[in-house]
Short mmCIF file of C-alpha atoms (C1' of nucleotides) in Angstrom, two decimals:
data_model
loop_
_atom_site.label_atom_id
_atom_site.label_comp_id
_atom_site.label_asym_id
_atom_site.label_seq_id
_atom_site.Cartn_x
_atom_site.Cartn_y
_atom_site.Cartn_z
CA MET A 1 -205.29 98.70 -0.97
CA ASN A 2 -205.34 102.03 0.83
CA TYR A 3 -201.85 103.42 0.52
CA GLU A 4 -202.79 106.74 2.06
CA ALA A 5 -203.71 105.10 5.35
CA LEU A 6 -200.70 102.81 5.11
CA LEU A 7 -198.38 105.79 4.84
CA HIS A 8 -200.07 107.53 7.75
CA GLU A 9 -199.74 104.45 9.93
CA HIS A 10 -196.02 104.70 9.31
CA THR A 11 -195.96 108.43 10.19
CA LEU A 12 -195.32 109.48 6.61
CA LYS A 13 -197.27 112.01 4.58
CA ALA A 14 -199.25 110.73 1.63
CA THR A 15 -197.73 112.60 -1.29
CA PRO A 16 -198.70 111.80 -4.88
CA GLN A 17 -195.14 110.59 -5.53
CA ARG A 18 -195.30 108.12 -2.66
CA LEU A 19 -198.69 106.85 -3.72
CA GLY A 20 -197.26 106.31 -7.19
CA ILE A 21 -194.26 104.43 -5.85
CA LEU A 22 -196.40 102.14 -3.74
CA SER A 23 -198.80 101.51 -6.57
CA LEU A 24 -195.97 100.52 -8.92
CA MET A 25 -194.45 98.35 -6.23
CA HIS A 26 -197.74 96.60 -5.77
CA THR A 27 -198.45 95.97 -9.43
CA ASN A 28 -194.89 94.83 -10.12
CA GLY A 29 -194.61 92.74 -6.99
CA HIS A 30 -190.88 93.40 -6.72
CA ILE A 31 -189.08 96.26 -8.39
CA SER A 32 -185.56 97.68 -8.57
CA ILE A 33 -184.69 101.35 -8.17
CA ASP A 34 -183.97 101.68 -11.89
CA GLU A 35 -187.20 100.07 -13.00
CA LEU A 36 -189.10 102.16 -10.51
CA PHE A 37 -187.52 105.36 -11.73
CA GLU A 38 -188.24 104.52 -15.37
CA GLN A 39 -191.86 103.78 -14.61
CA ILE A 40 -192.58 106.58 -12.17
CA LYS A 41 -191.21 109.18 -14.59
CA LYS A 42 -194.17 108.41 -16.82
CA GLN A 43 -196.52 109.66 -14.11
CA PHE A 44 -194.33 112.39 -12.62
CA HIS A 45 -192.34 113.88 -15.43
CA SER A 46 -190.14 115.97 -13.16
CA ILE A 47 -189.62 113.56 -10.28
CA SER A 48 -186.01 113.43 -9.19
CA LEU A 49 -183.91 110.40 -8.38
CA ALA A 50 -183.12 112.08 -5.07
CA THR A 51 -186.80 112.08 -4.16
CA LEU A 52 -187.06 108.43 -5.10
CA TYR A 53 -184.12 107.53 -2.87
CA LYS A 54 -185.40 109.66 0.00
CA ASN A 55 -188.75 107.93 -0.18
CA ILE A 56 -187.32 104.45 -0.50
CA ASN A 57 -185.18 105.16 2.54
CA ALA A 58 -188.02 106.67 4.56
CA MET A 59 -190.32 103.76 3.78
CA SER A 60 -187.62 101.19 4.49
CA GLU A 61 -186.74 102.78 7.81
CA THR A 62 -190.35 102.69 8.93
CA ALA A 63 -190.61 99.11 7.65
CA LEU A 64 -193.39 99.91 5.22
CA ILE A 65 -191.33 98.36 2.43
CA THR A 66 -188.52 95.81 2.42
CA GLU A 67 -185.34 95.59 0.43
CA VAL A 68 -184.67 92.14 -1.02
CA LYS A 69 -180.98 91.49 -1.69
CA ILE A 70 -180.57 88.94 -4.45
CA PRO A 71 -177.30 87.17 -5.34
CA ASN A 72 -175.76 88.53 -8.56
CA MET A 73 -178.52 91.08 -9.05
CA LYS A 74 -179.59 94.53 -8.02
CA SER A 75 -181.85 94.72 -5.00
CA LYS A 76 -185.58 94.78 -5.43
CA TYR A 77 -188.14 96.35 -3.14
CA GLU A 78 -191.53 95.07 -2.04
CA ILE A 79 -194.31 96.25 0.23
CA ALA A 80 -193.75 94.59 3.60
CA LYS A 81 -195.82 91.51 4.23
CA GLU A 82 -195.83 88.33 6.28
CA ARG A 83 -192.78 86.07 6.15
CA HIS A 84 -192.20 84.39 2.84
CA ALA A 85 -189.44 83.07 0.62
CA HIS A 86 -188.58 83.99 -2.98
CA LEU A 87 -188.08 82.09 -6.20
CA LEU A 88 -185.80 83.34 -8.96
CA CYS A 89 -185.61 81.95 -12.49
CA ASP A 90 -182.01 82.26 -13.68
CA LYS A 91 -183.09 82.19 -17.30
CA CYS A 92 -186.08 84.52 -17.70
CA GLY A 93 -185.57 86.48 -14.50
CA GLU A 94 -189.00 85.79 -13.06
CA PHE A 95 -188.93 86.64 -9.38
CA LYS A 96 -191.81 85.74 -7.14
CA ASP A 97 -192.99 84.94 -3.65
CA ILE A 98 -193.53 81.48 -2.33
CA SER A 99 -194.99 80.65 1.05
CA LEU A 100 -193.16 77.98 2.96
CA ASP A 101 -193.49 76.96 6.56
CA ILE A 102 -190.78 79.31 7.65
CA ASP A 103 -191.74 79.11 11.31
CA LYS A 104 -191.01 75.43 11.23
CA LEU A 105 -187.67 76.06 9.53
CA ILE A 106 -186.82 78.63 12.17
CA ARG A 107 -187.71 76.26 15.00
CA LEU A 108 -185.56 73.57 13.43
CA THR A 109 -182.63 75.91 13.00
CA GLU A 110 -182.97 77.26 16.53
CA ALA A 111 -182.79 73.74 17.88
CA LYS A 112 -179.64 73.11 15.88
CA SER A 113 -177.89 76.37 16.58
CA LYS A 114 -178.84 77.72 20.02
CA TYR A 115 -179.72 81.03 18.38
CA LYS A 116 -183.02 82.81 19.08
CA LEU A 117 -184.12 83.63 15.54
CA ASN A 118 -186.63 86.18 14.39
CA ASP A 119 -186.07 86.75 10.72
CA THR A 120 -184.98 85.03 7.54
CA SER A 121 -183.95 85.82 4.00
CA LEU A 122 -184.60 82.83 1.77
CA ILE A 123 -184.10 82.90 -1.98
CA PHE A 124 -184.25 79.82 -4.17
CA SER A 125 -182.90 79.99 -7.70
CA GLY A 126 -183.18 77.72 -10.70
CA LEU A 127 -185.49 77.45 -13.66
CA CYS A 128 -189.17 78.25 -13.73
CA GLU A 129 -191.81 75.94 -15.14
CA LYS A 130 -191.57 77.42 -18.65
CA CYS A 131 -187.79 77.67 -18.81
CA LYS A 132 -186.82 74.33 -17.37
CA MET B 1 -155.41 74.14 2.07
CA ASN B 2 -153.48 74.57 -1.15
CA TYR B 3 -154.54 77.92 -2.54
CA GLU B 4 -152.01 77.82 -5.33
CA ALA B 5 -153.63 74.72 -6.83
CA LEU B 6 -157.07 76.12 -6.16
CA LEU B 7 -156.28 79.24 -8.17
CA HIS B 8 -154.83 77.20 -11.01
CA GLU B 9 -157.92 75.02 -11.16
CA HIS B 10 -159.86 78.22 -11.73
CA THR B 11 -157.44 79.36 -14.47
CA LEU B 12 -156.02 82.15 -12.35
CA LYS B 13 -152.39 82.82 -11.62
CA ALA B 14 -151.21 82.33 -8.07
CA THR B 15 -149.89 85.76 -7.14
CA PRO B 16 -148.81 86.57 -3.58
CA GLN B 17 -151.69 89.05 -3.30
CA ARG B 18 -154.24 86.42 -4.19
CA LEU B 19 -152.75 83.90 -1.80
CA GLY B 20 -152.99 86.54 0.91
CA ILE B 21 -156.62 87.29 0.10
CA LEU B 22 -157.59 83.64 0.19
CA SER B 23 -155.72 83.07 3.41
CA LEU B 24 -157.51 85.97 5.11
CA MET B 25 -160.82 84.79 3.76
CA HIS B 26 -160.18 81.38 5.18
CA THR B 27 -159.12 82.49 8.63
CA ASN B 28 -161.97 85.02 8.91
CA GLY B 29 -164.58 82.71 7.46
CA HIS B 30 -166.49 85.63 5.96
CA ILE B 31 -165.02 89.03 5.28
CA SER B 32 -166.10 92.33 3.76
CA ILE B 33 -164.08 94.32 1.22
CA ASP B 34 -163.18 96.93 3.86
CA GLU B 35 -162.03 94.41 6.43
CA LEU B 36 -160.08 92.58 3.77
CA PHE B 37 -158.35 95.75 2.62
CA GLU B 38 -157.43 96.75 6.17
CA GLN B 39 -155.96 93.34 6.86
CA ILE B 40 -154.20 92.72 3.57
CA LYS B 41 -152.44 96.08 3.76
CA LYS B 42 -150.49 94.70 6.71
CA GLN B 43 -148.93 92.07 4.45
CA PHE B 44 -148.76 94.07 1.23
CA HIS B 45 -148.05 97.63 2.19
CA SER B 46 -148.56 98.96 -1.34
CA ILE B 47 -151.50 96.85 -2.47
CA SER B 48 -154.13 98.92 -4.19
CA LEU B 49 -157.87 98.81 -3.72
CA ALA B 50 -158.14 98.39 -7.48
CA THR B 51 -156.14 95.17 -7.29
CA LEU B 52 -158.36 93.94 -4.49
CA TYR B 53 -161.50 94.58 -6.52
CA LYS B 54 -160.02 93.04 -9.64
CA ASN B 55 -159.14 89.91 -7.73
CA ILE B 56 -162.46 89.68 -5.93
CA ASN B 57 -164.18 89.99 -9.30
CA ALA B 58 -161.94 87.47 -11.01
CA MET B 59 -162.40 84.95 -8.23
CA SER B 60 -166.15 85.51 -8.08
CA GLU B 61 -166.54 85.09 -11.83
CA THR B 62 -164.69 81.79 -11.75
CA ALA B 63 -166.76 80.76 -8.72
CA LEU B 64 -163.73 80.29 -6.52
CA ILE B 65 -165.29 82.61 -3.96
CA THR B 66 -168.89 83.61 -3.28
CA GLU B 67 -170.43 86.93 -2.38
CA VAL B 68 -172.92 86.71 0.47
CA LYS B 69 -175.49 89.50 0.38
CA ILE B 70 -176.81 90.18 3.87
CA PRO B 71 -179.89 92.30 4.65
CA ASN B 72 -178.94 95.72 6.07
CA MET B 73 -175.21 95.02 5.85
CA LYS B 74 -172.31 95.14 3.47
CA SER B 75 -171.63 91.97 1.52
CA LYS B 76 -169.16 89.46 2.82
CA TYR B 77 -167.09 87.02 0.79
CA GLU B 78 -166.24 83.40 1.46
CA ILE B 79 -164.33 80.65 -0.29
CA ALA B 80 -166.89 78.61 -2.23
CA LYS B 81 -167.98 75.45 -0.50
CA GLU B 82 -170.86 72.98 -0.41
CA ARG B 83 -174.39 74.31 0.15
CA HIS B 84 -175.01 75.82 3.54
CA ALA B 85 -177.05 78.46 5.29
CA HIS B 86 -175.90 81.40 7.43
CA LEU B 87 -176.69 82.66 10.89
CA LEU B 88 -176.40 86.33 11.84
CA CYS B 89 -176.55 87.75 15.35
CA ASP B 90 -178.22 91.16 15.18
CA LYS B 91 -176.57 92.23 18.41
CA CYS B 92 -172.91 91.22 18.28
CA GLY B 93 -172.68 90.74 14.52
CA GLU B 94 -171.45 87.17 14.66
CA PHE B 95 -171.92 85.64 11.23
CA LYS B 96 -171.43 81.94 10.68
CA ASP B 97 -172.27 78.90 8.63
CA ILE B 98 -174.83 76.33 9.60
CA SER B 99 -175.47 73.12 7.77
CA LEU B 100 -179.09 72.33 7.19
CA ASP B 101 -180.65 69.72 4.98
CA ILE B 102 -180.93 72.11 2.09
CA ASP B 103 -181.47 69.36 -0.44
CA LYS B 104 -184.62 68.40 1.39
CA LEU B 105 -185.77 72.02 1.47
CA ILE B 106 -185.12 72.30 -2.25
CA ARG B 107 -187.08 69.13 -2.99
CA LEU B 108 -189.97 70.42 -0.91
CA THR B 109 -189.95 73.79 -2.64
CA GLU B 110 -189.68 72.21 -6.08
CA ALA B 111 -192.77 70.14 -5.34
CA LYS B 112 -194.63 73.25 -4.29
CA SER B 113 -193.50 75.52 -7.09
CA LYS B 114 -192.84 73.56 -10.28
CA TYR B 115 -189.43 75.18 -10.46
CA LYS B 116 -186.26 73.14 -11.05
CA LEU B 117 -184.02 74.56 -8.33
CA ASN B 118 -180.27 74.42 -8.08
CA ASP B 119 -179.22 77.04 -5.60
CA THR B 120 -180.30 78.83 -2.45
CA SER B 121 -179.38 81.81 -0.36
CA LEU B 122 -180.54 81.30 3.20
CA ILE B 123 -179.76 83.70 6.01
CA PHE B 124 -181.29 83.46 9.47
CA SER B 125 -181.03 86.39 11.83
CA GLY B 126 -181.67 86.81 15.52
CA LEU B 127 -179.59 86.55 18.67
CA CYS B 128 -176.70 84.22 19.27
CA GLU B 129 -176.36 82.06 22.35
CA LYS B 130 -174.45 84.71 24.33
CA CYS B 131 -176.57 87.69 23.30
CA LYS B 132 -180.03 86.24 23.67
"C1'" DC C 1 -199.47 127.83 9.17
"C1'" DT C 2 -195.71 124.72 9.71
"C1'" DG C 3 -193.01 120.90 9.28
"C1'" DA C 4 -192.40 117.39 5.96
"C1'" DG C 5 -191.52 116.48 1.17
"C1'" DT C 6 -189.78 117.81 -3.51
"C1'" DG C 7 -186.33 118.81 -7.11
"C1'" DC C 8 -182.10 120.57 -8.41
"C1'" DA C 9 -177.13 120.64 -8.26
"C1'" DA C 10 -173.20 119.49 -5.81
"C1'" DA C 11 -170.81 116.21 -2.95
"C1'" DC C 12 -169.70 111.72 -1.52
"C1'" DG C 13 -168.14 106.89 -1.23
"C1'" DT C 14 -167.56 102.82 -3.82
"C1'" DT C 15 -166.21 100.38 -7.80
"C1'" DT C 16 -164.20 100.34 -12.44
"C1'" DT C 17 -161.05 101.66 -16.04
"C1'" DG C 18 -156.76 102.90 -18.71
"C1'" DC C 19 -152.15 102.64 -18.81
"C1'" DA C 20 -147.24 101.72 -17.92
"C1'" DC C 21 -144.71 98.51 -15.32
"C1'" DT C 22 -143.89 93.86 -13.33
"C1'" DT C 23 -144.25 88.93 -12.75
"C1'" DG C 24 -145.95 84.05 -12.94
"C1'" DC C 25 -145.62 80.29 -15.74
"C1'" DG D 1 -141.19 85.80 -23.72
"C1'" DC D 2 -145.73 86.93 -23.18
"C1'" DA D 3 -150.15 87.06 -21.38
"C1'" DA D 4 -151.87 88.02 -16.96
"C1'" DG D 5 -151.61 90.74 -12.84
"C1'" DT D 6 -150.30 95.02 -10.19
"C1'" DG D 7 -150.59 99.86 -8.70
"C1'" DC D 8 -151.54 104.43 -9.64
"C1'" DA D 9 -154.54 108.16 -10.98
"C1'" DA D 10 -158.66 109.33 -13.22
"C1'" DA D 11 -163.24 108.28 -14.41
"C1'" DA D 12 -167.72 106.36 -13.73
"C1'" DC D 13 -171.34 104.95 -10.97
"C1'" DG D 14 -174.90 104.85 -7.38
"C1'" DT D 15 -176.45 107.22 -3.49
"C1'" DT D 16 -176.74 111.17 -0.28
"C1'" DT D 17 -176.82 115.97 1.08
"C1'" DG D 18 -177.87 121.08 1.29
"C1'" DC D 19 -180.90 124.36 0.05
"C1'" DA D 20 -184.84 127.04 -1.66
"C1'" DC D 21 -189.42 126.11 -2.86
"C1'" DT D 22 -193.96 123.64 -2.36
"C1'" DC D 23 -197.60 121.21 -0.27
"C1'" DA D 24 -200.12 117.90 3.00
"C1'" DG D 25 -202.37 117.94 7.18
#
DNA sequence: CTGAGTGCAAACGTTTTGCACTTGC
DNA sequence: GCAAGTGCAAAACGTTTGCACTCAG
């Protein structure tokens, strides 16, 4: 994936720090601020937490990344992608995407509610295949 | 609703402050810490924010109340009840319950994922009937 | 070359803690 | 009566800001 172009599309400069953040976000799938800071320090010894926050905020505001708020847990961040839901294993902490027919769910809920819906936040929690 | 009994069932003492918190939570449906503090101060002039937090934590830990984490917003709290989803109006901020067939959604997602699921957090956002 | 981004230290708002006092049971 | 709860002030925590310096475009 070309993160440099991605940043430019979102009117942000492609700094080495940002490329590192996006790369870690991609390989981890979902990552918290703390985890990100621990990992990025290995590449950028002197990176500051302030820089990390500024970048997370800049990339969230331009919708390049998305914050995922999870019940009873710190937020995780992911590179923005098409609509999807999340699965959380309460035992081992595995957190991953799952694709559902969210459009259908939205249509159903619109019919029931009279709302015009455009977004969802869906998190399922339980036990993963290994832990159950 | 008998909040005194409800507290006792959760091994918590029924103090006037707690009864006030639960009453406000019930009449508001969903309420943030700030809103709660503003409102409860009217009844308990000298209540402290520390007491509010301690009680919110105690009641969350015993699952008497539930924290609802909402994208791009402060958390709201509600008295725990059967499974349901939430609707948020991005324009006027209306936030309310909606009952969907969540069991069905869970069964569907279990089939797809191999997870054994027991809980969900589902928030739909868009425009309410008046705002759309 | 210039505005955007970085890193540091200080500031800020939110939540938690310690402690003496009070109260529910 | 005693453990649990309250309220205060202080501390801890996560996040943001201001500023001088650096760098991407």
